[in-house]
Tab-separated table of C-alpha atoms in Angstrom:
chain	number	residue	atom	x	y	z
A	1	UNK	CA	90.474	97.656	124.861
A	2	UNK	CA	92.779	95.013	123.391
A	3	UNK	CA	95.497	93.427	125.535
A	4	UNK	CA	99.252	93.410	125.139
A	5	UNK	CA	99.101	90.071	123.318
A	6	UNK	CA	97.337	91.901	120.453
A	7	UNK	CA	99.053	95.269	120.788
A	8	UNK	CA	102.651	93.990	120.628
A	9	UNK	CA	102.337	92.249	117.218
A	10	UNK	CA	100.309	95.215	115.911
A	11	UNK	CA	102.980	97.768	116.867
A	12	UNK	CA	105.894	95.501	115.952
A	13	UNK	CA	104.591	94.830	112.453
A	14	UNK	CA	103.733	98.501	111.985
A	15	UNK	CA	107.380	99.373	112.686
A	16	UNK	CA	108.391	96.838	110.003
A	17	UNK	CA	105.888	98.478	107.635
A	18	UNK	CA	107.523	101.874	108.245
A	19	UNK	CA	111.014	100.500	107.623
A	20	UNK	CA	109.900	98.963	104.323
A	21	UNK	CA	108.385	102.275	103.264
A	22	UNK	CA	111.599	104.199	103.823
A	23	UNK	CA	113.752	101.409	102.373
A	24	UNK	CA	111.916	101.905	99.068
A	25	UNK	CA	114.221	104.860	98.367
A	26	UNK	CA	117.182	102.487	98.033
A	27	UNK	CA	115.356	99.608	96.334
A	28	UNK	CA	115.897	99.462	92.560
A	29	UNK	CA	117.579	102.840	92.660
A	30	UNK	CA	116.444	105.549	90.290
A	31	UNK	CA	116.511	109.331	90.132
A	32	UNK	CA	113.578	110.185	92.392
A	33	UNK	CA	113.783	113.785	91.222
A	34	UNK	CA	112.144	112.676	87.974
A	35	UNK	CA	108.348	112.381	87.969
A	36	UNK	CA	108.205	109.001	86.203
A	37	UNK	CA	110.749	107.548	88.648
A	38	UNK	CA	109.000	108.876	91.755
A	39	UNK	CA	105.367	108.282	90.797
A	40	UNK	CA	105.693	105.247	88.470
A	41	UNK	CA	108.804	103.559	89.936
A	42	UNK	CA	110.564	104.132	86.630
A	43	UNK	CA	108.000	101.907	84.860
A	44	UNK	CA	110.102	98.911	85.949
A	45	UNK	CA	107.738	96.748	88.021
A	46	UNK	CA	107.417	93.112	86.953
A	47	UNK	CA	104.443	90.726	87.043
A	48	UNK	CA	104.571	89.900	90.757
A	49	UNK	CA	105.117	93.469	91.923
A	50	UNK	CA	102.352	94.854	89.702
A	51	UNK	CA	100.058	92.084	90.979
A	52	UNK	CA	100.652	93.134	94.585
A	53	UNK	CA	100.656	96.866	93.827
A	54	UNK	CA	97.366	96.876	91.912
A	55	UNK	CA	95.931	94.458	94.455
A	56	UNK	CA	96.835	96.952	97.184
A	57	UNK	CA	95.517	99.724	94.936
A	58	UNK	CA	92.089	98.183	94.432
A	59	UNK	CA	91.548	96.050	97.554
A	60	UNK	CA	91.757	98.587	100.322
A	61	UNK	CA	90.928	98.932	104.014
A	62	UNK	CA	87.544	100.307	103.072
A	63	UNK	CA	86.872	97.515	100.574
A	64	UNK	CA	87.518	94.908	103.228
A	65	UNK	CA	85.183	96.528	105.739
A	66	UNK	CA	82.544	98.078	103.434
A	67	UNK	CA	81.457	94.946	101.578
A	68	UNK	CA	80.989	92.890	104.789
A	69	UNK	CA	79.274	95.962	106.248
A	70	UNK	CA	76.809	95.965	103.351
A	71	UNK	CA	76.203	92.239	103.706
A	72	UNK	CA	75.654	92.700	107.443
A	73	UNK	CA	73.177	95.552	106.979
A	74	UNK	CA	71.391	94.803	103.680
A	75	UNK	CA	72.255	91.275	102.606
A	76	UNK	CA	72.694	89.713	99.173
A	77	UNK	CA	72.610	92.924	97.083
A	78	UNK	CA	76.133	93.708	98.295
A	79	UNK	CA	77.470	90.470	96.881
A	80	UNK	CA	77.539	92.398	93.578
A	81	UNK	CA	81.146	93.201	94.463
A	82	UNK	CA	82.247	89.666	93.583
A	83	UNK	CA	81.128	89.485	89.920
A	84	UNK	CA	82.039	93.148	89.519
A	85	UNK	CA	85.702	92.590	90.352
A	86	UNK	CA	85.799	89.610	87.998
A	87	UNK	CA	84.289	91.675	85.169
A	88	UNK	CA	86.527	94.671	85.816
A	89	UNK	CA	89.624	92.589	85.149
A	90	UNK	CA	88.216	91.638	81.754
A	91	UNK	CA	87.773	95.360	81.085
A	92	UNK	CA	91.354	95.916	82.227
A	93	UNK	CA	92.741	93.216	79.933
A	94	UNK	CA	91.123	94.949	76.948
A	95	UNK	CA	92.032	98.540	77.810
A	96	UNK	CA	95.049	98.782	80.089
A	97	UNK	CA	97.768	97.141	77.937
A	98	UNK	CA	96.780	99.533	75.143
A	99	UNK	CA	97.014	102.532	77.482
A	100	UNK	CA	100.363	101.252	78.776
A	101	UNK	CA	101.766	100.931	75.238
A	102	UNK	CA	100.631	104.419	74.250
A	103	UNK	CA	102.000	105.851	77.491
A	104	UNK	CA	105.400	104.206	77.070
A	105	UNK	CA	105.599	105.411	73.468
A	106	UNK	CA	104.472	108.993	74.134
A	107	UNK	CA	105.660	109.485	77.732
A	108	UNK	CA	102.196	109.792	79.323
A	109	UNK	CA	101.983	109.660	83.114
A	110	UNK	CA	98.224	110.275	83.493
A	111	UNK	CA	95.075	109.522	81.510
A	112	UNK	CA	94.717	113.275	80.956
A	113	UNK	CA	98.090	113.272	79.171
A	114	UNK	CA	96.649	110.766	76.706
A	115	UNK	CA	93.393	112.700	76.235
A	116	UNK	CA	95.187	115.988	75.591
A	117	UNK	CA	97.411	114.400	72.943
A	118	UNK	CA	94.694	112.238	71.370
A	119	UNK	CA	92.078	114.980	70.967
A	120	UNK	CA	94.334	118.047	70.942
A	121	UNK	CA	92.088	119.543	73.614
A	122	UNK	CA	93.477	121.255	76.687
A	123	UNK	CA	89.943	121.922	77.987
A	124	UNK	CA	88.948	118.242	77.873
A	125	UNK	CA	92.214	117.151	79.500
A	126	UNK	CA	91.809	119.653	82.360
A	127	UNK	CA	88.173	118.622	82.901
A	128	UNK	CA	89.204	114.974	83.148
A	129	UNK	CA	92.029	115.871	85.551
A	130	UNK	CA	89.639	117.812	87.803
A	131	UNK	CA	87.117	114.952	87.713
A	132	UNK	CA	89.830	112.498	88.738
A	133	UNK	CA	91.078	114.669	91.597
A	134	UNK	CA	87.563	115.267	92.952
A	135	UNK	CA	86.512	111.608	92.659
A	136	UNK	CA	89.712	110.439	94.365
A	137	UNK	CA	89.505	112.631	97.461
A	138	UNK	CA	86.586	110.845	99.177
A	139	UNK	CA	88.222	107.543	98.188
A	140	UNK	CA	91.232	108.485	100.342
A	141	UNK	CA	88.882	109.627	103.101
A	142	UNK	CA	87.206	106.228	103.069
A	143	UNK	CA	90.543	104.492	103.609
A	144	UNK	CA	90.775	106.531	106.785
A	145	UNK	CA	87.236	105.467	107.751
A	146	UNK	CA	88.359	101.843	107.344
A	147	UNK	CA	91.416	102.511	109.511
A	148	UNK	CA	89.216	104.234	112.099
A	149	UNK	CA	87.101	101.081	112.367
A	150	UNK	CA	90.200	99.144	113.440
A	151	UNK	CA	91.162	101.750	116.045
A	152	UNK	CA	87.575	101.949	117.334
A	153	UNK	CA	87.546	98.214	118.047
A	154	UNK	CA	91.064	98.230	119.507
A	155	UNK	CA	90.406	101.189	121.824
A	156	UNK	CA	86.805	100.362	122.822
A	157	UNK	CA	86.260	100.828	126.538
A	158	UNK	CA	89.350	102.958	127.092
A	159	UNK	CA	89.223	106.541	128.298
A	160	UNK	CA	89.666	109.223	125.624
A	161	UNK	CA	89.346	106.579	122.902
A	162	UNK	CA	88.401	109.125	120.227
A	163	UNK	CA	91.314	111.437	121.012
A	164	UNK	CA	93.810	108.573	121.101
A	165	UNK	CA	92.408	107.243	117.827
A	166	UNK	CA	92.725	110.610	116.089
A	167	UNK	CA	96.290	111.097	117.339
A	168	UNK	CA	97.154	107.585	116.139
A	169	UNK	CA	95.777	108.352	112.679
A	170	UNK	CA	97.653	111.650	112.554
A	171	UNK	CA	100.943	109.941	113.447
A	172	UNK	CA	100.304	107.212	110.862
A	173	UNK	CA	99.680	109.810	108.146
A	174	UNK	CA	102.761	111.848	109.072
A	175	UNK	CA	104.822	108.670	108.666
A	176	UNK	CA	103.021	107.838	105.411
A	177	UNK	CA	103.641	111.325	104.035
A	178	UNK	CA	107.316	111.131	105.007
A	179	UNK	CA	108.111	107.822	103.333
A	180	UNK	CA	105.962	108.611	100.284
A	181	UNK	CA	107.799	111.925	99.824
A	182	UNK	CA	111.102	110.098	100.193
A	183	UNK	CA	110.476	106.823	98.334
A	184	UNK	CA	107.572	107.474	95.975
A	185	UNK	CA	105.881	104.471	94.386
A	186	UNK	CA	108.810	102.199	95.273
A	187	UNK	CA	107.933	102.528	98.953
A	188	UNK	CA	104.260	101.935	98.188
A	189	UNK	CA	105.110	98.793	96.182
A	190	UNK	CA	107.166	97.245	98.999
A	191	UNK	CA	104.542	98.020	101.636
A	192	UNK	CA	101.844	96.689	99.278
A	193	UNK	CA	103.485	93.256	99.335
A	194	UNK	CA	103.646	93.379	103.136
A	195	UNK	CA	100.012	94.486	103.418
A	196	UNK	CA	98.706	91.854	101.007
A	197	UNK	CA	100.539	89.021	102.783
A	198	UNK	CA	98.884	90.049	106.060
A	199	UNK	CA	95.468	90.295	104.394
A	200	UNK	CA	95.758	86.849	102.789
A	201	UNK	CA	96.868	85.272	106.088
A	202	UNK	CA	93.862	86.888	107.765
A	203	UNK	CA	91.346	85.827	105.116
A	204	UNK	CA	92.488	82.199	105.082
A	205	UNK	CA	92.660	81.919	108.877
A	206	UNK	CA	89.262	83.513	109.515
A	207	UNK	CA	87.427	81.474	106.881
A	208	UNK	CA	88.817	78.272	108.421
A	209	UNK	CA	88.591	79.045	112.132
A	210	UNK	CA	85.274	80.916	112.422
A	211	UNK	CA	83.011	78.442	110.550
A	212	UNK	CA	84.493	75.583	112.576
A	213	UNK	CA	83.957	77.441	115.855
A	214	UNK	CA	80.293	78.230	115.066
A	215	UNK	CA	79.464	74.779	113.708
A	216	UNK	CA	79.646	75.601	110.007
A	217	UNK	CA	78.107	78.105	107.617
A	218	UNK	CA	74.710	76.450	108.074
A	219	UNK	CA	74.443	77.692	111.641
A	220	UNK	CA	75.501	81.179	110.608
A	221	UNK	CA	72.874	81.362	107.867
A	222	UNK	CA	70.173	80.250	110.322
A	223	UNK	CA	70.680	83.526	112.177
A	224	UNK	CA	69.911	85.824	109.244
A	225	UNK	CA	66.901	86.926	107.214
A	226	UNK	CA	66.004	85.199	103.903
A	227	UNK	CA	66.841	88.313	101.849
A	228	UNK	CA	70.437	87.986	103.035
A	229	UNK	CA	70.696	84.675	101.174
A	230	UNK	CA	68.717	85.216	97.965
A	231	UNK	CA	68.248	88.242	95.725
A	232	UNK	CA	64.644	89.300	95.161
A	233	UNK	CA	63.467	89.830	91.568
A	234	UNK	CA	62.969	93.544	92.220
A	235	UNK	CA	66.674	93.975	93.009
A	236	UNK	CA	68.025	92.195	89.918
A	237	UNK	CA	68.256	95.429	87.812
A	238	UNK	CA	70.055	97.181	90.675
A	239	UNK	CA	72.434	94.250	91.109
A	240	UNK	CA	73.197	93.997	87.382
A	241	UNK	CA	73.803	97.721	86.891
A	242	UNK	CA	75.959	97.927	90.025
A	243	UNK	CA	78.110	95.129	88.604
A	244	UNK	CA	78.343	96.770	85.170
A	245	UNK	CA	78.862	100.361	86.302
A	246	UNK	CA	81.420	99.501	88.962
A	247	UNK	CA	83.361	97.247	86.587
A	248	UNK	CA	83.571	99.958	83.929
A	249	UNK	CA	84.594	102.661	86.407
A	250	UNK	CA	87.281	101.040	88.537
A	251	UNK	CA	90.204	101.308	86.131
A	252	UNK	CA	89.310	104.915	85.321
A	253	UNK	CA	90.354	106.028	88.808
A	254	UNK	CA	93.722	107.829	88.715
A	255	UNK	CA	95.306	105.458	91.237
A	256	UNK	CA	94.436	102.446	89.073
A	257	UNK	CA	96.003	104.116	86.027
A	258	UNK	CA	99.049	104.979	88.138
A	259	UNK	CA	99.528	101.343	89.114
A	260	UNK	CA	99.069	100.126	85.546
A	261	UNK	CA	101.628	102.528	84.067
A	262	UNK	CA	104.282	101.371	86.546
A	263	UNK	CA	104.485	97.959	84.819
A	264	UNK	CA	107.691	97.012	83.027
A	265	UNK	CA	105.937	95.758	79.888
A	266	UNK	CA	102.471	95.214	78.431
A	267	UNK	CA	103.037	91.455	78.626
A	268	UNK	CA	103.817	91.593	82.349
A	269	UNK	CA	100.812	93.845	82.875
A	270	UNK	CA	98.561	91.268	81.170
A	271	UNK	CA	100.041	88.474	83.263
A	272	UNK	CA	99.525	90.337	86.539
A	273	UNK	CA	95.975	91.324	85.558
A	274	UNK	CA	95.214	87.689	84.756
A	275	UNK	CA	96.163	86.782	88.334
A	276	UNK	CA	94.115	89.527	90.013
A	277	UNK	CA	90.835	87.514	90.138
A	278	UNK	CA	92.509	85.668	93.028
A	279	UNK	CA	91.683	88.765	95.055
A	280	UNK	CA	88.045	88.226	94.092
A	281	UNK	CA	88.138	84.943	95.999
A	282	UNK	CA	89.469	86.788	99.026
A	283	UNK	CA	86.776	89.429	98.668
A	284	UNK	CA	84.042	86.776	98.501
A	285	UNK	CA	85.338	85.318	101.749
A	286	UNK	CA	85.437	88.756	103.355
A	287	UNK	CA	81.856	89.408	102.232
A	288	UNK	CA	80.748	86.238	104.008
A	289	UNK	CA	82.125	87.655	107.245
A	290	UNK	CA	79.103	89.951	107.208
A	291	UNK	CA	77.063	86.771	107.679
A	292	UNK	CA	79.423	84.819	109.947
A	293	UNK	CA	79.379	87.569	112.565
A	294	UNK	CA	75.709	86.789	113.320
A	295	UNK	CA	76.814	83.400	114.669
A	296	UNK	CA	79.389	84.887	117.075
A	297	UNK	CA	77.403	86.143	120.116
A	298	UNK	CA	80.348	87.971	121.708
A	299	UNK	CA	80.944	89.982	118.528
A	300	UNK	CA	77.225	90.756	118.172
A	301	UNK	CA	77.090	91.855	121.806
A	302	UNK	CA	80.053	94.177	121.186
A	303	UNK	CA	78.398	95.652	118.079
A	304	UNK	CA	75.153	96.262	119.967
A	305	UNK	CA	76.983	98.893	122.006
A	306	UNK	CA	77.269	101.136	118.940
A	307	UNK	CA	74.582	103.064	117.017
A	308	UNK	CA	72.962	100.907	114.343
A	309	UNK	CA	74.204	103.218	111.585
A	310	UNK	CA	77.864	102.639	112.513
A	311	UNK	CA	77.841	98.925	113.360
A	312	UNK	CA	78.429	97.640	109.847
A	313	UNK	CA	81.847	99.221	109.445
A	314	UNK	CA	82.988	97.454	112.640
A	315	UNK	CA	81.907	93.949	111.582
A	316	UNK	CA	85.232	92.577	110.346
A	317	UNK	CA	87.459	94.045	113.101
A	318	UNK	CA	85.066	92.872	115.830
A	319	UNK	CA	84.688	89.403	114.277
A	320	UNK	CA	88.485	89.047	114.196
A	321	UNK	CA	88.888	90.307	117.766
A	322	UNK	CA	86.238	88.012	119.240
A	323	UNK	CA	86.941	84.827	117.277
A	324	UNK	CA	90.735	84.693	116.933
A	325	UNK	CA	93.609	84.421	119.457
A	326	UNK	CA	94.880	87.752	120.752
A	327	UNK	CA	98.267	87.578	119.027
A	328	UNK	CA	96.604	86.815	115.698
A	329	UNK	CA	94.079	89.628	116.155
A	330	UNK	CA	96.977	92.076	116.331
A	331	UNK	CA	98.389	90.772	113.041
A	332	UNK	CA	95.014	90.789	111.267
A	333	UNK	CA	93.968	94.232	112.491
A	334	UNK	CA	97.315	95.648	111.396
A	335	UNK	CA	96.691	94.147	107.934
A	336	UNK	CA	93.431	96.074	107.630
A	337	UNK	CA	94.983	99.234	109.096
A	338	UNK	CA	97.903	99.397	106.656
A	339	UNK	CA	95.429	98.318	103.975
A	340	UNK	CA	94.255	101.922	104.195
A	341	UNK	CA	97.681	103.554	104.239
A	342	UNK	CA	99.091	101.917	101.096
A	343	UNK	CA	96.247	102.844	98.700
A	344	UNK	CA	95.982	106.303	100.284
A	345	UNK	CA	99.623	106.874	99.324
A	346	UNK	CA	99.058	105.777	95.721
A	347	UNK	CA	95.820	107.754	95.398
A	348	UNK	CA	97.451	110.953	96.638
A	349	UNK	CA	100.354	110.459	94.206
A	350	UNK	CA	97.895	110.037	91.341
A	351	UNK	CA	96.042	113.209	92.352
A	352	UNK	CA	99.324	115.098	92.574
A	353	UNK	CA	100.318	114.001	89.064
A	354	UNK	CA	97.011	115.279	87.670
A	355	UNK	CA	97.260	118.592	89.507
A	356	UNK	CA	100.867	119.281	88.537
A	357	UNK	CA	101.041	117.911	84.990
A	358	UNK	CA	97.551	118.594	83.728
A	359	UNK	CA	96.560	121.799	85.512
A	360	UNK	CA	99.519	123.729	86.978
A	361	UNK	CA	101.898	122.901	84.126
A	362	UNK	CA	99.288	123.993	81.586
A	363	UNK	CA	98.923	127.330	83.359
A	364	UNK	CA	102.700	127.666	83.733
A	365	UNK	CA	104.200	125.790	80.744
A	366	UNK	CA	107.773	126.873	81.527
A	367	UNK	CA	107.752	124.869	84.774
A	368	UNK	CA	111.174	123.246	85.228
A	369	UNK	CA	111.485	119.476	85.917
A	370	UNK	CA	112.824	120.180	89.420
A	371	UNK	CA	109.872	122.469	90.182
A	372	UNK	CA	107.442	119.909	88.755
A	373	UNK	CA	108.636	117.068	90.982
A	374	UNK	CA	108.777	119.344	94.038
A	375	UNK	CA	105.189	120.535	93.504
A	376	UNK	CA	104.064	116.954	92.853
A	377	UNK	CA	105.587	115.685	96.104
A	378	UNK	CA	104.208	118.584	98.148
A	379	UNK	CA	100.706	118.356	96.666
A	380	UNK	CA	100.677	114.587	97.293
A	381	UNK	CA	101.302	115.338	100.967
A	382	UNK	CA	98.628	118.041	101.006
A	383	UNK	CA	95.994	115.732	99.490
A	384	UNK	CA	96.622	113.151	102.232
A	385	UNK	CA	96.071	115.658	105.005
A	386	UNK	CA	93.066	117.272	103.321
A	387	UNK	CA	91.399	113.841	103.340
A	388	UNK	CA	92.432	113.288	106.964
A	389	UNK	CA	91.085	116.690	107.976
A	390	UNK	CA	87.842	115.943	106.157
A	391	UNK	CA	87.351	112.738	108.151
A	392	UNK	CA	88.141	114.515	111.419
A	393	UNK	CA	85.649	117.326	110.794
A	394	UNK	CA	82.619	115.586	109.272
A	395	UNK	CA	80.758	112.362	110.134
A	396	UNK	CA	81.929	109.206	108.354
A	397	UNK	CA	78.550	108.922	106.664
A	398	UNK	CA	79.318	112.065	104.642
A	399	UNK	CA	82.584	110.583	103.379
A	400	UNK	CA	80.684	107.479	102.319
A	401	UNK	CA	78.048	109.651	100.638
A	402	UNK	CA	80.659	111.540	98.638
A	403	UNK	CA	82.230	108.271	97.529
A	404	UNK	CA	78.884	107.263	96.017
A	405	UNK	CA	79.006	110.489	94.036
A	406	UNK	CA	82.685	109.981	93.160
A	407	UNK	CA	81.939	106.667	91.461
A	408	UNK	CA	79.271	108.316	89.326
A	409	UNK	CA	81.632	111.151	88.350
A	410	UNK	CA	84.623	109.012	87.382
A	411	UNK	CA	82.495	106.812	85.099
A	412	UNK	CA	81.842	109.829	82.878
A	413	UNK	CA	85.438	109.986	81.603
A	414	UNK	CA	85.052	106.536	79.993
A	415	UNK	CA	84.232	107.765	76.444
A	416	UNK	CA	87.342	109.951	76.295
A	417	UNK	CA	89.735	107.420	77.837
A	418	UNK	CA	88.582	103.913	76.903
A	419	UNK	CA	86.854	104.606	73.594
A	420	UNK	CA	89.413	107.290	72.796
A	421	UNK	CA	92.033	104.553	72.480
A	422	UNK	CA	90.087	102.588	69.863
A	423	UNK	CA	87.543	104.809	68.080
A	424	UNK	CA	89.174	107.284	65.698
A	425	UNK	CA	85.945	109.052	64.761
A	426	UNK	CA	85.326	110.592	68.201
A	427	UNK	CA	85.493	114.404	68.308
A	428	UNK	CA	86.463	116.568	71.263
A	429	UNK	CA	83.398	118.867	71.223
A	430	UNK	CA	80.807	116.088	71.790
A	431	UNK	CA	83.101	114.464	74.364
A	432	UNK	CA	83.221	117.716	76.337
A	433	UNK	CA	79.435	118.105	76.079
A	434	UNK	CA	78.871	114.463	77.063
A	435	UNK	CA	81.172	114.780	80.074
A	436	UNK	CA	79.469	117.950	81.325
A	437	UNK	CA	75.943	116.598	80.799
A	438	UNK	CA	76.806	113.159	82.225
A	439	UNK	CA	78.265	114.683	85.390
A	440	UNK	CA	75.412	117.194	85.753
A	441	UNK	CA	72.710	114.549	85.294
A	442	UNK	CA	74.538	112.167	87.609
A	443	UNK	CA	74.675	114.754	90.384
A	444	UNK	CA	71.033	115.716	89.867
A	445	UNK	CA	69.818	112.105	89.840
A	446	UNK	CA	71.733	111.125	92.964
A	447	UNK	CA	70.393	114.192	94.789
A	448	UNK	CA	66.874	113.447	93.552
A	449	UNK	CA	67.134	109.787	94.578
A	450	UNK	CA	68.036	110.949	98.092
A	451	UNK	CA	65.357	113.673	98.211
A	452	UNK	CA	68.068	116.366	98.122
A	453	UNK	CA	69.219	115.349	101.583
A	454	UNK	CA	72.206	113.344	102.875
A	455	UNK	CA	73.313	110.781	100.295
A	456	UNK	CA	72.659	107.168	101.243
A	457	UNK	CA	71.957	105.546	97.884
A	458	UNK	CA	73.364	105.643	94.351
A	459	UNK	CA	70.312	103.842	92.929
A	460	UNK	CA	67.297	105.528	91.364
A	461	UNK	CA	63.856	104.064	90.726
A	462	UNK	CA	62.853	103.758	87.059
A	463	UNK	CA	60.264	101.861	85.030
A	464	UNK	CA	62.889	99.103	84.711
A	465	UNK	CA	63.410	98.922	88.466
A	466	UNK	CA	66.147	100.441	90.595
A	467	UNK	CA	69.240	101.233	88.503
A	468	UNK	CA	72.752	102.423	89.339
A	469	UNK	CA	72.860	106.123	88.462
A	470	UNK	CA	76.383	105.945	87.020
A	471	UNK	CA	75.150	103.605	84.260
A	472	UNK	CA	72.247	105.889	83.305
A	473	UNK	CA	74.445	109.002	83.213
A	474	UNK	CA	77.125	107.143	81.247
A	475	UNK	CA	74.572	105.880	78.707
A	476	UNK	CA	73.417	109.458	78.038
A	477	UNK	CA	77.053	110.589	77.889
A	478	UNK	CA	77.832	107.898	75.282
A	479	UNK	CA	74.833	108.858	73.140
A	480	UNK	CA	75.966	112.496	73.109
A	481	UNK	CA	79.628	111.614	72.490
A	482	UNK	CA	79.020	109.168	69.645
A	483	UNK	CA	75.952	110.906	68.215
A	484	UNK	CA	77.597	114.311	68.254
A	485	UNK	CA	80.780	112.930	66.691
A	486	UNK	CA	78.786	111.256	63.916
A	487	UNK	CA	76.958	114.513	63.136
A	488	UNK	CA	80.183	116.553	63.081
A	489	UNK	CA	81.975	113.991	60.924
A	490	UNK	CA	79.078	113.899	58.466
A	491	UNK	CA	79.011	117.701	58.313
A	492	UNK	CA	82.757	117.707	57.687
A	493	UNK	CA	82.342	115.309	54.767
A	494	UNK	CA	79.542	117.427	53.310
A	495	UNK	CA	81.734	120.543	53.542
A	496	UNK	CA	84.563	118.959	51.588
A	497	UNK	CA	84.928	120.179	47.994
A	498	UNK	CA	83.033	117.974	45.591
């Protein structure tokens, strides 16, 4: 168990985090009884705030433990995360300013709002809303898994460690729910800045101190297998499709759209997006921690006390604890811990917007603005605790498995959202068919790839090598969407009076 020199800065900074969250209610005052004020901060966030908010949105507690975990367990394949985040920002620069402009003009708050208006299809909009809600839930659960990894390392060796850890998570989520309900996205934006400062301090300190203490990266790489350093030819298709599929999918997640639409202008959104590759540098450094840990015997000895299947998720917290001074460990571990709370808040808000605006409000169109914001706030709270309950009741591996499936599902809304903004010839009927078939095939392929057992891989073997299932399902979806639209448009032209 950690000492007081680590615990005091951890608790002290967490109190500051809480105060910032509640202060959000008074920061840049707006009517928080309006949905766009509560969930999008009134669309008033400038370049710097959007940079930190989307950074907190996309670089989460799980991101900062999962990628090093993959490097620790499997090696170079997991370095796909670095080019993927660089490519995804190029995708964002092409698509997100356009979505922002349309949303500001038409009053959209979700991607489903756009789809409903663009294609005049309630069915398609509801399907996309449901897909977003389902794909987001395990994403929140995985933030909790990342937070659990911090508590596991902090409480190791203490009596009743699991019970204390679960109570700590419950308290943290009660506080999160309270300040999110009160402050909305304003509270999330302020805490995002706080979280990102802690993460950057941690990344810079660890990448300087640890290599020096172990005699350089050369010594660390001597401790690992060759496949951790170089990518074999057989894994190139898997690597390439993971990069492509992940890059295309990231900004389709509801929480990413939520962050984008909070920007004050399209120009400021472009500027903040142009700065986001800086986080890719931080992620590359974090990925290398999955290698550096092999050169820190005390950390490796600590990890050996856990089952092999759960060691990876503990790599970064244990490396920090066993290579940095106690006071700094408290700061760094708190950075990772709140790195789960901030995105969980934004994700739950995005889910709540989809549920209220695109499902409940369609069933009950006479819903008053006051009822809409009340239901949105309550459902945001419910989604947080559903994810927390899920993590408490099932093994972490199942949450990770569902996230693999979530990434495949969310990619299937790409034709309606991204291409829907630019291609006028798309028709709603083929888009609905493509979405249903893409999701169905994606689920079948991921189950087949895992022999209809617990999910551990999102890759499937083909004649071209192992490929990311999301890319295959999306390719079929695109063929149906564009092919079906072309056929319907041609038929329409033929039916016109000569």
